[in-house]
Amino acid sequence: MIPTIPQPAFTKWCYRAYVTIFFIYLALPLTVVCVFAFNNSVFPSLPWEGFTLAWFFGSEAPYIGVFNERSILRSIGTSAFVAVWVSGLAVVVGTCNAFLFVRHEFRGKAILYMLMLMPLIIPGVILGISILVFSSSAANMLEDATGMWFDGLRPGLPLVILGQFSFITTFATLVISARLQKFDPSLEEAALNLGASKLGAIRQITLPFLLPAIVASAVVSILMSFENFNTTLMLVGSDSPLTITMFDKLKQGSTPVLNAVSLLLIIVSAALGLMSLLFQKRQAPS
Amino acid sequence: MKSDASRLGFYLLFAPILLWLVVLIILPHIGLFIVSISEKVGPRQYETGFGNYAAFFGEPLYWRTFARTAIMSIAATALTLVLGFPIAYYIAKLTRGRTKTTLFLMCMIPFWVSELVRTFGWMILLRETGVFSNALQSLGLVSGPVEMLYNDAAIMVGLVYTSILFMVVPLVTTLDSLDDSLIEAGYDLGGSSTSIMREIVIPHAMPGIVSGCIVVFMLSLGNYLTPILLGGKDSLWFTGMIYTQFITRFNWELGSAFGFLLLGLSSLVVFLGLKLSGQTLSQTMGRS
């Protein structure tokens, strides 16, 4: 079944139909989420009551739009705060890891590399509970020993940041390492010959070369952090990020305000996703 | 000869990864294991023992949920493979240039969107007052509203939807690398479509199939949102039980034991998958 081999028209037609159905299946849930954001009804379901923008801009109950719903706005802020921290930390550590794995040979490198990949195969829920258990027992121990409070080790944003960081760093490391492997070391040597210091050469030559990968991994980290649910669920305290807030609202029974948030999320994530692809594409030719 | 400066640089690079892996991955899992083998005998008094694991095997609800989670994850993986393979083949072999990029992107966009949003979409479609129910009624196929949510089929649809990209991407990558002329040669030598599929295409795509299956199985096993939201209150999923033990019942010892069992199953499947296909973890994960 390749273009150069003729196939019966019926087979071809069936195949095309299947592919079309598949893409409808892919698009359907997102489409209905978006469409019902504009339904003038308090339930995100049929019948269609007419077009409205109230779920975005409305300010009178029950039509409280996204931009006037405090709990959602606050949780978007929380998510953004977490995402910036996670992405910053993941990129810094990921870059260090890339240099370590690409530039250095040392004993136990293969084992360390395997360990570095581990977070990919640990289910998010387990990652969450293990960090929860560990930090709580650390907090108990420290509190018993010193008599002070260690709130940072109790469920809350610092733990959410650490939990997400613990597996997102692996992705950052993989993306940045792949780029660093393509770097021609003679460029750096040339800089050293021209009198640059070691750090100067890295800053002036190597880091600019890595920049597309760094930006791409930062974008992907932000995306993953924003969307993470499983790990976050176990570590969350009183300030909940967007996905947790939405989950709680969804369990209580939802109004189309959730559709409106989802629509915004879809737009932002698609934009971020395309952006990361563009950056990765830019690094491909060189 | 290594200068002191480069040694220092090496240790500076070594510190972050060590901190990350030891503090956030290794120690927490050791801690989790220690908690899972401690039994509460009184307030703040613990004894070491495998009582929590015994509780798991002694209580049918626990191990049946575990088995159910595993079986449904296997089913979801198989279904994802069967549904995803033709799509990957179509994208890799039957499209060129811009169409290919577009189809590929169309596959990816849903997966950049939060899983919560995707699941929410399925809830709107499947629920009693939802789109499908209304469509069936207006077509006159059913007389009253039908509830399609809160059953195993709904969970399956959701699981397949959530993970199909992780099947399609590695498959497209491996199928892309299969030279068309090999397929042509198969036809020239008189092979039928089925035998070519069996003898040439599938063996070539095997690494991609294994990567895809491993990732999809892991994602299904560890999934929380889809079974809870689409399966309703009575649907049992092992991650849900872990959550209940930890957050609702506050029985961390039993919850940790559950966590370890889930981790064990998931690692076992990854290990077996890699062994059977003779691949390494870095190859597999690098692809997806």
Coordinates of C-alpha atoms in Angstrom, one line a residue, chain B:
Chain B
M1 CA 46.1 16.1 32.5
K2 CA 43.2 17.8 34.0
S3 CA 43.6 21.3 35.4
D4 CA 42.1 22.2 38.7
A5 CA 39.8 24.7 37.0
S6 CA 38.3 22.0 34.8
R7 CA 37.9 19.7 37.8
L8 CA 36.1 22.4 39.6
G9 CA 33.9 22.9 36.5
F10 CA 33.1 19.2 36.4
Y11 CA 32.0 19.2 40.0
L12 CA 29.9 22.3 39.5
L13 CA 28.1 20.5 36.7
F14 CA 27.8 17.4 38.8
A15 CA 26.2 19.1 41.7
P16 CA 22.8 20.0 40.2
I17 CA 22.1 16.6 38.7
L18 CA 23.2 14.9 41.9
L19 CA 21.0 17.1 44.0
W20 CA 18.1 16.6 41.6
L21 CA 18.3 12.9 41.4
V22 CA 19.2 12.2 45.0
V23 CA 16.8 14.6 46.7
L24 CA 13.8 14.4 44.4
I25 CA 14.0 10.9 42.9
I26 CA 16.1 8.4 44.9
L27 CA 15.6 9.4 48.5
P28 CA 11.8 9.9 48.1
H29 CA 11.4 6.4 46.6
I30 CA 13.5 4.9 49.4
G31 CA 11.3 6.8 51.9
L32 CA 8.2 5.6 50.1
F33 CA 9.4 2.0 50.5
I34 CA 10.3 2.4 54.1
V35 CA 6.8 3.9 54.9
S36 CA 5.2 1.0 52.9
I37 CA 6.8 -1.6 55.1
S38 CA 5.9 0.1 58.4
E39 CA 2.7 -0.9 60.2
K40 CA 1.0 1.4 62.6
V41 CA 0.6 -0.3 66.0
G42 CA -0.3 2.7 68.0
P43 CA -0.3 6.5 67.8
R44 CA 3.1 7.5 66.4
Q45 CA 4.3 3.9 66.9
Y46 CA 5.4 1.8 63.9
E47 CA 6.7 -1.7 63.4
T48 CA 8.5 -2.9 60.3
G49 CA 6.7 -5.6 58.4
F50 CA 4.9 -6.5 55.2
G51 CA 1.5 -6.0 56.7
N52 CA 0.4 -3.4 54.2
Y53 CA 1.3 -5.7 51.3
A54 CA -0.6 -8.5 53.1
A55 CA -3.6 -6.2 53.4
F56 CA -3.4 -5.7 49.6
F57 CA -3.5 -9.4 48.8
G58 CA -6.0 -10.1 51.6
E59 CA -8.6 -7.7 50.5
P60 CA -10.2 -8.6 47.1
L61 CA -11.3 -5.1 46.4
Y62 CA -7.6 -4.0 46.4
W63 CA -6.1 -6.6 44.2
R64 CA -9.1 -6.8 41.9
T65 CA -8.8 -3.1 41.3
F66 CA -5.1 -3.6 40.6
A67 CA -5.8 -6.4 38.2
R68 CA -8.6 -4.4 36.5
T69 CA -6.4 -1.4 36.1
A70 CA -3.7 -3.6 34.6
I71 CA -6.0 -5.4 32.2
M72 CA -7.8 -2.3 31.1
S73 CA -4.5 -0.6 30.5
I74 CA -3.4 -3.6 28.3
A75 CA -6.6 -3.4 26.4
A76 CA -6.2 0.3 25.9
T77 CA -2.7 -0.2 24.7
A78 CA -3.8 -2.9 22.2
L79 CA -6.7 -0.7 21.0
T80 CA -4.4 2.3 20.6
L81 CA -2.0 0.2 18.5
V82 CA -4.7 -1.1 16.3
L83 CA -6.3 2.3 15.8
G84 CA -3.1 4.2 15.5
F85 CA -1.1 2.0 13.2
P86 CA -3.2 2.7 10.0
I87 CA -3.0 6.5 10.8
A88 CA 0.8 6.4 11.3
Y89 CA 1.1 4.4 8.1
Y90 CA -1.1 6.8 6.2
I91 CA 0.9 9.8 7.4
A92 CA 4.3 8.2 6.8
K93 CA 3.7 6.4 3.5
L94 CA 0.7 7.9 1.7
T95 CA 1.2 11.6 2.2
R96 CA 4.0 13.9 1.1
G97 CA 5.3 17.4 1.9
R98 CA 2.8 19.9 3.2
T99 CA -0.1 17.4 3.7
K100 CA 2.2 15.3 5.8
T101 CA 3.2 18.2 8.1
T102 CA -0.4 19.3 8.4
L103 CA -1.7 15.9 9.3
F104 CA 1.1 15.4 11.8
L105 CA 0.4 18.8 13.4
M106 CA -3.3 18.0 13.5
C107 CA -2.4 14.9 15.5
M108 CA -0.2 16.9 17.9
I109 CA -2.5 19.8 18.7
P110 CA -4.9 17.9 20.9
F111 CA -2.0 16.7 23.0
W112 CA -0.6 20.1 23.7
V113 CA -4.0 20.8 25.3
S114 CA -4.4 19.9 29.0
E115 CA -5.8 16.4 29.6
L116 CA -8.4 17.9 31.7
V117 CA -9.8 19.9 28.8
R118 CA -9.8 16.8 26.6
T119 CA -11.6 14.8 29.2
F120 CA -14.1 17.6 29.7
G121 CA -14.8 17.5 26.0
W122 CA -15.7 13.8 26.2
M123 CA -17.9 14.5 29.2
I124 CA -19.9 17.0 27.1
L125 CA -20.2 14.6 24.3
L126 CA -21.1 11.5 26.2
R127 CA -23.3 12.6 29.1
E128 CA -27.0 12.1 29.3
T129 CA -27.8 15.6 28.2
G130 CA -24.8 15.5 25.9
V131 CA -24.2 15.9 22.2
F132 CA -24.3 12.2 21.2
S133 CA -27.4 11.5 23.3
N134 CA -29.2 14.5 21.7
A135 CA -28.0 13.5 18.2
L136 CA -29.4 10.0 18.6
Q137 CA -32.7 11.3 19.9
S138 CA -33.1 13.7 17.0
L139 CA -32.3 11.0 14.5
G140 CA -35.1 9.0 16.2
L141 CA -32.8 6.1 17.0
V142 CA -33.6 6.2 20.7
S143 CA -36.7 7.4 22.5
G144 CA -35.2 8.9 25.6
P145 CA -31.8 10.3 26.8
V146 CA -29.0 7.8 26.9
E147 CA -26.2 8.0 29.4
M148 CA -23.0 7.0 27.8
L149 CA -20.7 8.3 30.5
Y150 CA -19.7 6.4 33.6
N151 CA -18.9 3.0 32.1
D152 CA -15.8 1.1 31.1
A153 CA -16.3 1.9 27.4
A154 CA -16.2 5.6 28.2
I155 CA -13.0 5.1 30.1
M156 CA -11.6 3.2 27.1
V157 CA -12.5 5.9 24.7
G158 CA -10.9 8.5 26.9
L159 CA -7.7 6.4 27.5
V160 CA -7.2 5.8 23.8
Y161 CA -7.8 9.4 23.0
T162 CA -5.4 10.6 25.7
S163 CA -2.5 8.4 24.6
I164 CA -2.8 7.8 20.9
L165 CA -0.3 10.5 20.0
F166 CA 2.4 8.6 21.9
M167 CA 1.7 5.6 19.6
V168 CA 1.4 7.6 16.4
V169 CA 4.6 9.6 16.8
P170 CA 7.1 6.7 17.2
L171 CA 5.3 4.7 14.5
V172 CA 5.5 7.5 12.0
T173 CA 9.2 7.9 12.8
T174 CA 10.0 4.2 12.2
L175 CA 7.7 3.9 9.2
D176 CA 9.3 7.0 7.7
S177 CA 12.6 5.2 7.7
L178 CA 11.3 2.2 5.8
D179 CA 12.3 2.5 2.1
D180 CA 9.3 2.3 -0.3
S181 CA 11.4 0.2 -2.6
L182 CA 11.4 -2.6 -0.1
I183 CA 7.6 -2.7 -0.3
E184 CA 7.8 -2.5 -4.1
A185 CA 10.2 -5.4 -4.1
G186 CA 7.8 -7.4 -2.0
Y187 CA 5.1 -6.8 -4.5
D188 CA 7.4 -7.6 -7.4
L189 CA 8.2 -10.9 -5.8
G190 CA 4.5 -11.7 -5.7
G191 CA 3.7 -10.9 -2.1
S192 CA 0.1 -10.0 -1.2
S193 CA -0.7 -6.9 0.8
T194 CA -1.2 -9.0 4.0
S195 CA 2.1 -10.9 3.6
I196 CA 4.0 -7.7 2.9
M197 CA 2.5 -6.1 6.0
R198 CA 3.4 -9.1 8.0
E199 CA 6.9 -9.8 6.6
I200 CA 8.2 -6.3 5.8
V201 CA 6.3 -3.4 7.4
I202 CA 5.6 -4.8 10.8
P203 CA 9.1 -6.2 11.5
H204 CA 10.5 -2.9 10.4
A205 CA 8.2 -0.9 12.6
M206 CA 8.7 -3.1 15.7
P207 CA 10.9 -0.7 17.6
G208 CA 8.3 2.0 17.2
I209 CA 5.5 -0.4 18.1
V210 CA 7.4 -1.4 21.3
S211 CA 8.1 2.2 22.3
G212 CA 4.6 3.3 21.6
C213 CA 3.1 0.4 23.6
I214 CA 5.4 0.9 26.6
V215 CA 4.6 4.6 26.8
V216 CA 0.8 4.1 26.3
F217 CA 0.7 1.4 28.9
M218 CA 2.5 3.5 31.4
L219 CA 0.3 6.5 30.8
S220 CA -2.9 4.4 31.1
L221 CA -1.7 2.7 34.2
G222 CA -0.8 6.0 35.9
N223 CA -3.8 7.9 34.6
Y224 CA -6.1 9.5 37.2
L225 CA -8.3 12.0 35.4
T226 CA -9.8 9.9 32.7
P227 CA -11.0 7.0 34.8
I228 CA -12.2 9.2 37.6
L229 CA -14.1 11.7 35.4
L230 CA -15.4 9.4 32.7
G231 CA -15.8 6.3 34.8
G232 CA -17.8 8.0 37.6
K233 CA -17.8 7.4 41.3
D234 CA -18.0 3.6 41.2
S235 CA -15.3 3.1 38.7
L236 CA -12.2 1.7 40.4
W237 CA -8.8 2.7 39.2
F238 CA -5.6 2.0 41.1
T239 CA -4.3 5.6 41.1
G240 CA -7.7 6.6 42.5
M241 CA -7.2 4.1 45.4
I242 CA -3.7 5.6 46.1
Y243 CA -5.3 9.0 46.2
T244 CA -8.0 7.8 48.6
Q245 CA -5.5 6.2 51.0
F246 CA -3.3 9.3 51.0
I247 CA -5.6 12.2 51.0
T248 CA -9.0 10.9 52.2
R249 CA -8.2 8.1 54.6
F250 CA -4.8 9.4 55.6
N251 CA -3.4 5.9 55.6
W252 CA 0.0 6.7 54.2
E253 CA 1.4 3.3 54.9
L254 CA -1.1 1.4 52.8
G255 CA -1.0 4.1 50.2
S256 CA 2.7 3.8 49.9
A257 CA 2.5 0.0 49.5
F258 CA -0.1 0.6 46.7
G259 CA 2.2 3.1 45.1
F260 CA 5.1 0.7 45.2
L261 CA 3.0 -2.1 43.6
L262 CA 2.0 0.2 40.8
L263 CA 5.5 1.4 40.3
G264 CA 6.6 -2.3 40.3
L265 CA 4.1 -3.3 37.6
S266 CA 4.9 -0.3 35.5
S267 CA 8.7 -0.9 35.7
L268 CA 8.2 -4.6 35.1
V269 CA 6.3 -3.9 31.8
V270 CA 8.9 -1.4 30.7
F271 CA 11.7 -3.9 31.5
L272 CA 10.0 -6.8 29.7
G273 CA 9.1 -4.7 26.7
L274 CA 12.7 -3.5 26.4
K275 CA 14.1 -7.0 26.9
L276 CA 11.7 -8.6 24.4
S277 CA 12.6 -6.1 21.7
G278 CA 16.3 -5.8 22.6
Q279 CA 16.1 -2.1 23.0
T280 CA 17.5 0.3 25.6
L281 CA 15.6 2.8 27.6
S282 CA 17.4 5.7 26.0
Q283 CA 16.6 4.6 22.5
T284 CA 12.9 4.2 23.4
M285 CA 12.5 7.3 25.3
G286 CA 14.5 9.4 22.9
R287 CA 12.1 8.5 20.2
S288 CA 8.9 9.7 21.8

